[in-house]
Amino acid sequence: MQADELRQRIEAGVPDAEVSVKGEGDHFEADVVSAAFEGKSMVQQHQMVYAALGDLMQKEIHALALHTFTPAQWAKRIR
Protein backbone atom coordinates (compact mmCIF):
# COMPACT_ATOMS: atom_id res chain seq x y z
CA MET A 1 0.00 0.00 0.00
CA GLN A 2 1.28 3.44 -0.93
CA ALA A 3 0.32 6.75 0.69
CA ASP A 4 -1.07 8.05 -2.61
CA GLU A 5 -3.43 5.05 -2.89
CA LEU A 6 -4.71 5.72 0.61
CA ARG A 7 -5.19 9.43 -0.16
CA GLN A 8 -7.17 8.62 -3.31
CA ARG A 9 -9.40 6.18 -1.46
CA ILE A 10 -10.23 8.74 1.26
CA GLU A 11 -10.85 11.51 -1.30
CA ALA A 12 -13.23 9.23 -3.19
CA GLY A 13 -15.20 8.35 -0.06
CA VAL A 14 -15.35 11.64 1.87
CA PRO A 15 -17.12 14.52 0.09
CA ASP A 16 -14.87 17.47 -0.85
CA ALA A 17 -11.99 16.11 1.22
CA GLU A 18 -8.50 17.54 1.12
CA VAL A 19 -6.20 14.76 2.24
CA SER A 20 -2.54 14.53 3.15
CA VAL A 21 -1.07 11.10 3.86
CA LYS A 22 2.41 10.17 5.07
CA GLY A 23 3.86 6.72 5.58
CA GLU A 24 4.30 3.49 3.70
CA GLY A 25 3.77 -0.21 4.01
CA ASP A 26 1.06 -0.60 6.63
CA HIS A 27 1.70 2.44 8.91
CA PHE A 28 0.26 5.81 7.92
CA GLU A 29 -0.67 9.25 9.21
CA ALA A 30 -3.46 11.23 7.52
CA ASP A 31 -4.85 14.74 7.81
CA VAL A 32 -8.35 14.99 6.34
CA VAL A 33 -10.17 18.31 5.91
CA SER A 34 -13.80 18.31 4.78
CA ALA A 35 -16.89 20.47 5.16
CA ALA A 36 -18.77 17.16 5.49
CA PHE A 37 -17.36 16.95 9.03
CA GLU A 38 -19.32 20.06 10.14
CA GLY A 39 -21.57 19.26 13.11
CA LYS A 40 -20.17 15.75 13.54
CA SER A 41 -18.24 14.45 16.52
CA MET A 42 -14.64 13.33 16.08
CA VAL A 43 -15.82 9.73 16.32
CA GLN A 44 -18.33 10.29 13.51
CA GLN A 45 -15.67 12.01 11.40
CA HIS A 46 -13.29 9.08 11.86
CA GLN A 47 -16.08 6.63 11.05
CA MET A 48 -16.59 8.44 7.72
CA VAL A 49 -12.92 7.98 6.87
CA TYR A 50 -12.89 4.34 7.98
CA ALA A 51 -15.97 3.69 5.84
CA ALA A 52 -14.12 5.14 2.84
CA LEU A 53 -11.20 2.80 3.51
CA GLY A 54 -13.43 -0.23 3.90
CA ASP A 55 -11.61 -3.54 4.20
CA LEU A 56 -8.17 -1.92 3.89
CA MET A 57 -8.33 -1.27 7.66
CA GLN A 58 -8.56 -5.00 8.29
CA LYS A 59 -6.15 -6.25 5.66
CA GLU A 60 -3.56 -3.75 4.43
CA ILE A 61 -3.38 -0.99 7.05
CA HIS A 62 -1.99 -1.91 10.44
CA ALA A 63 -1.82 1.59 11.92
CA LEU A 64 -3.43 4.88 10.90
CA ALA A 65 -2.92 8.07 12.90
CA LEU A 66 -5.98 9.98 11.74
CA HIS A 67 -6.55 13.72 12.18
CA THR A 68 -9.85 15.15 10.92
CA PHE A 69 -10.79 18.81 10.62
CA THR A 70 -13.52 21.04 9.29
CA PRO A 71 -12.19 23.80 7.02
CA ALA A 72 -12.61 26.33 9.87
CA GLN A 73 -10.70 24.11 12.31
CA TRP A 74 -7.94 23.63 9.74
CA ALA A 75 -7.67 27.39 9.13
CA LYS A 76 -7.23 28.01 12.87
CA ARG A 77 -4.67 25.22 13.17
CA ILE A 78 -2.28 26.49 10.52
CA ARG A 79 -2.13 30.10 11.71
mmCIF file with all atom_site columns, C-alpha atoms in Angstrom:
data_model
loop_
_atom_site.group_PDB
_atom_site.id
_atom_site.type_symbol
_atom_site.label_atom_id
_atom_site.label_alt_id
_atom_site.label_comp_id
_atom_site.label_asym_id
_atom_site.label_entity_id
_atom_site.label_seq_id
_atom_site.pdbx_PDB_ins_code
_atom_site.Cartn_x
_atom_site.Cartn_y
_atom_site.Cartn_z
_atom_site.occupancy
_atom_site.B_iso_or_equiv
_atom_site.pdbx_formal_charge
_atom_site.auth_seq_id
_atom_site.auth_comp_id
_atom_site.auth_asym_id
_atom_site.auth_atom_id
_atom_site.pdbx_PDB_model_num
ATOM 1  C CA . MET A 1 1  ? 0.000   0.000  0.000  1.00 0.00 ? 1  MET A CA 1
ATOM 2  C CA . GLN A 1 2  ? 1.276   3.442  -0.929 1.00 0.00 ? 2  GLN A CA 1
ATOM 3  C CA . ALA A 1 3  ? 0.325   6.755  0.693  1.00 0.00 ? 3  ALA A CA 1
ATOM 4  C CA . ASP A 1 4  ? -1.073  8.045  -2.615 1.00 0.00 ? 4  ASP A CA 1
ATOM 5  C CA . GLU A 1 5  ? -3.426  5.052  -2.891 1.00 0.00 ? 5  GLU A CA 1
ATOM 6  C CA . LEU A 1 6  ? -4.705  5.716  0.610  1.00 0.00 ? 6  LEU A CA 1
ATOM 7  C CA . ARG A 1 7  ? -5.192  9.427  -0.165 1.00 0.00 ? 7  ARG A CA 1
ATOM 8  C CA . GLN A 1 8  ? -7.175  8.616  -3.311 1.00 0.00 ? 8  GLN A CA 1
ATOM 9  C CA . ARG A 1 9  ? -9.397  6.180  -1.461 1.00 0.00 ? 9  ARG A CA 1
ATOM 10 C CA . ILE A 1 10 ? -10.228 8.741  1.263  1.00 0.00 ? 10 ILE A CA 1
ATOM 11 C CA . GLU A 1 11 ? -10.846 11.508 -1.297 1.00 0.00 ? 11 GLU A CA 1
ATOM 12 C CA . ALA A 1 12 ? -13.226 9.232  -3.194 1.00 0.00 ? 12 ALA A CA 1
ATOM 13 C CA . GLY A 1 13 ? -15.196 8.352  -0.063 1.00 0.00 ? 13 GLY A CA 1
ATOM 14 C CA . VAL A 1 14 ? -15.352 11.641 1.872  1.00 0.00 ? 14 VAL A CA 1
ATOM 15 C CA . PRO A 1 15 ? -17.116 14.523 0.087  1.00 0.00 ? 15 PRO A CA 1
ATOM 16 C CA . ASP A 1 16 ? -14.869 17.468 -0.848 1.00 0.00 ? 16 ASP A CA 1
ATOM 17 C CA . ALA A 1 17 ? -11.987 16.112 1.218  1.00 0.00 ? 17 ALA A CA 1
ATOM 18 C CA . GLU A 1 18 ? -8.500  17.543 1.121  1.00 0.00 ? 18 GLU A CA 1
ATOM 19 C CA . VAL A 1 19 ? -6.201  14.760 2.238  1.00 0.00 ? 19 VAL A CA 1
ATOM 20 C CA . SER A 1 20 ? -2.538  14.532 3.147  1.00 0.00 ? 20 SER A CA 1
ATOM 21 C CA . VAL A 1 21 ? -1.070  11.101 3.862  1.00 0.00 ? 21 VAL A CA 1
ATOM 22 C CA . LYS A 1 22 ? 2.415   10.167 5.074  1.00 0.00 ? 22 LYS A CA 1
ATOM 23 C CA . GLY A 1 23 ? 3.860   6.724  5.579  1.00 0.00 ? 23 GLY A CA 1
ATOM 24 C CA . GLU A 1 24 ? 4.305   3.489  3.703  1.00 0.00 ? 24 GLU A CA 1
ATOM 25 C CA . GLY A 1 25 ? 3.765   -0.210 4.011  1.00 0.00 ? 25 GLY A CA 1
ATOM 26 C CA . ASP A 1 26 ? 1.062   -0.604 6.628  1.00 0.00 ? 26 ASP A CA 1
ATOM 27 C CA . HIS A 1 27 ? 1.700   2.436  8.910  1.00 0.00 ? 27 HIS A CA 1
ATOM 28 C CA . PHE A 1 28 ? 0.260   5.814  7.920  1.00 0.00 ? 28 PHE A CA 1
ATOM 29 C CA . GLU A 1 29 ? -0.666  9.251  9.208  1.00 0.00 ? 29 GLU A CA 1
ATOM 30 C CA . ALA A 1 30 ? -3.462  11.231 7.524  1.00 0.00 ? 30 ALA A CA 1
ATOM 31 C CA . ASP A 1 31 ? -4.852  14.744 7.808  1.00 0.00 ? 31 ASP A CA 1
ATOM 32 C CA . VAL A 1 32 ? -8.351  14.993 6.342  1.00 0.00 ? 32 VAL A CA 1
ATOM 33 C CA . VAL A 1 33 ? -10.171 18.310 5.912  1.00 0.00 ? 33 VAL A CA 1
ATOM 34 C CA . SER A 1 34 ? -13.804 18.307 4.778  1.00 0.00 ? 34 SER A CA 1
ATOM 35 C CA . ALA A 1 35 ? -16.889 20.467 5.162  1.00 0.00 ? 35 ALA A CA 1
ATOM 36 C CA . ALA A 1 36 ? -18.774 17.156 5.487  1.00 0.00 ? 36 ALA A CA 1
ATOM 37 C CA . PHE A 1 37 ? -17.363 16.955 9.034  1.00 0.00 ? 37 PHE A CA 1
ATOM 38 C CA . GLU A 1 38 ? -19.321 20.059 10.141 1.00 0.00 ? 38 GLU A CA 1
ATOM 39 C CA . GLY A 1 39 ? -21.570 19.255 13.106 1.00 0.00 ? 39 GLY A CA 1
ATOM 40 C CA . LYS A 1 40 ? -20.167 15.749 13.542 1.00 0.00 ? 40 LYS A CA 1
ATOM 41 C CA . SER A 1 41 ? -18.236 14.451 16.521 1.00 0.00 ? 41 SER A CA 1
ATOM 42 C CA . MET A 1 42 ? -14.642 13.334 16.080 1.00 0.00 ? 42 MET A CA 1
ATOM 43 C CA . VAL A 1 43 ? -15.818 9.726  16.316 1.00 0.00 ? 43 VAL A CA 1
ATOM 44 C CA . GLN A 1 44 ? -18.328 10.288 13.511 1.00 0.00 ? 44 GLN A CA 1
ATOM 45 C CA . GLN A 1 45 ? -15.665 12.006 11.401 1.00 0.00 ? 45 GLN A CA 1
ATOM 46 C CA . HIS A 1 46 ? -13.292 9.084  11.859 1.00 0.00 ? 46 HIS A CA 1
ATOM 47 C CA . GLN A 1 47 ? -16.079 6.632  11.049 1.00 0.00 ? 47 GLN A CA 1
ATOM 48 C CA . MET A 1 48 ? -16.590 8.438  7.724  1.00 0.00 ? 48 MET A CA 1
ATOM 49 C CA . VAL A 1 49 ? -12.921 7.980  6.867  1.00 0.00 ? 49 VAL A CA 1
ATOM 50 C CA . TYR A 1 50 ? -12.887 4.338  7.984  1.00 0.00 ? 50 TYR A CA 1
ATOM 51 C CA . ALA A 1 51 ? -15.969 3.687  5.838  1.00 0.00 ? 51 ALA A CA 1
ATOM 52 C CA . ALA A 1 52 ? -14.117 5.139  2.841  1.00 0.00 ? 52 ALA A CA 1
ATOM 53 C CA . LEU A 1 53 ? -11.199 2.801  3.513  1.00 0.00 ? 53 LEU A CA 1
ATOM 54 C CA . GLY A 1 54 ? -13.430 -0.235 3.899  1.00 0.00 ? 54 GLY A CA 1
ATOM 55 C CA . ASP A 1 55 ? -11.608 -3.544 4.197  1.00 0.00 ? 55 ASP A CA 1
ATOM 56 C CA . LEU A 1 56 ? -8.171  -1.916 3.890  1.00 0.00 ? 56 LEU A CA 1
ATOM 57 C CA . MET A 1 57 ? -8.334  -1.272 7.655  1.00 0.00 ? 57 MET A CA 1
ATOM 58 C CA . GLN A 1 58 ? -8.564  -5.000 8.293  1.00 0.00 ? 58 GLN A CA 1
ATOM 59 C CA . LYS A 1 59 ? -6.153  -6.246 5.662  1.00 0.00 ? 59 LYS A CA 1
ATOM 60 C CA . GLU A 1 60 ? -3.557  -3.751 4.432  1.00 0.00 ? 60 GLU A CA 1
ATOM 61 C CA . ILE A 1 61 ? -3.377  -0.995 7.054  1.00 0.00 ? 61 ILE A CA 1
ATOM 62 C CA . HIS A 1 62 ? -1.992  -1.911 10.440 1.00 0.00 ? 62 HIS A CA 1
ATOM 63 C CA . ALA A 1 63 ? -1.819  1.595  11.923 1.00 0.00 ? 63 ALA A CA 1
ATOM 64 C CA . LEU A 1 64 ? -3.433  4.876  10.902 1.00 0.00 ? 64 LEU A CA 1
ATOM 65 C CA . ALA A 1 65 ? -2.918  8.074  12.896 1.00 0.00 ? 65 ALA A CA 1
ATOM 66 C CA . LEU A 1 66 ? -5.984  9.978  11.736 1.00 0.00 ? 66 LEU A CA 1
ATOM 67 C CA . HIS A 1 67 ? -6.549  13.721 12.179 1.00 0.00 ? 67 HIS A CA 1
ATOM 68 C CA . THR A 1 68 ? -9.846  15.148 10.916 1.00 0.00 ? 68 THR A CA 1
ATOM 69 C CA . PHE A 1 69 ? -10.788 18.812 10.615 1.00 0.00 ? 69 PHE A CA 1
ATOM 70 C CA . THR A 1 70 ? -13.521 21.039 9.287  1.00 0.00 ? 70 THR A CA 1
ATOM 71 C CA . PRO A 1 71 ? -12.195 23.800 7.019  1.00 0.00 ? 71 PRO A CA 1
ATOM 72 C CA . ALA A 1 72 ? -12.614 26.330 9.874  1.00 0.00 ? 72 ALA A CA 1
ATOM 73 C CA . GLN A 1 73 ? -10.702 24.108 12.308 1.00 0.00 ? 73 GLN A CA 1
ATOM 74 C CA . TRP A 1 74 ? -7.935  23.632 9.744  1.00 0.00 ? 74 TRP A CA 1
ATOM 75 C CA . ALA A 1 75 ? -7.668  27.390 9.128  1.00 0.00 ? 75 ALA A CA 1
ATOM 76 C CA . LYS A 1 76 ? -7.231  28.007 12.867 1.00 0.00 ? 76 LYS A CA 1
ATOM 77 C CA . ARG A 1 77 ? -4.666  25.217 13.167 1.00 0.00 ? 77 ARG A CA 1
ATOM 78 C CA . ILE A 1 78 ? -2.280  26.492 10.522 1.00 0.00 ? 78 ILE A CA 1
ATOM 79 C CA . ARG A 1 79 ? -2.130  30.096 11.712 1.00 0.00 ? 79 ARG A CA 1
#
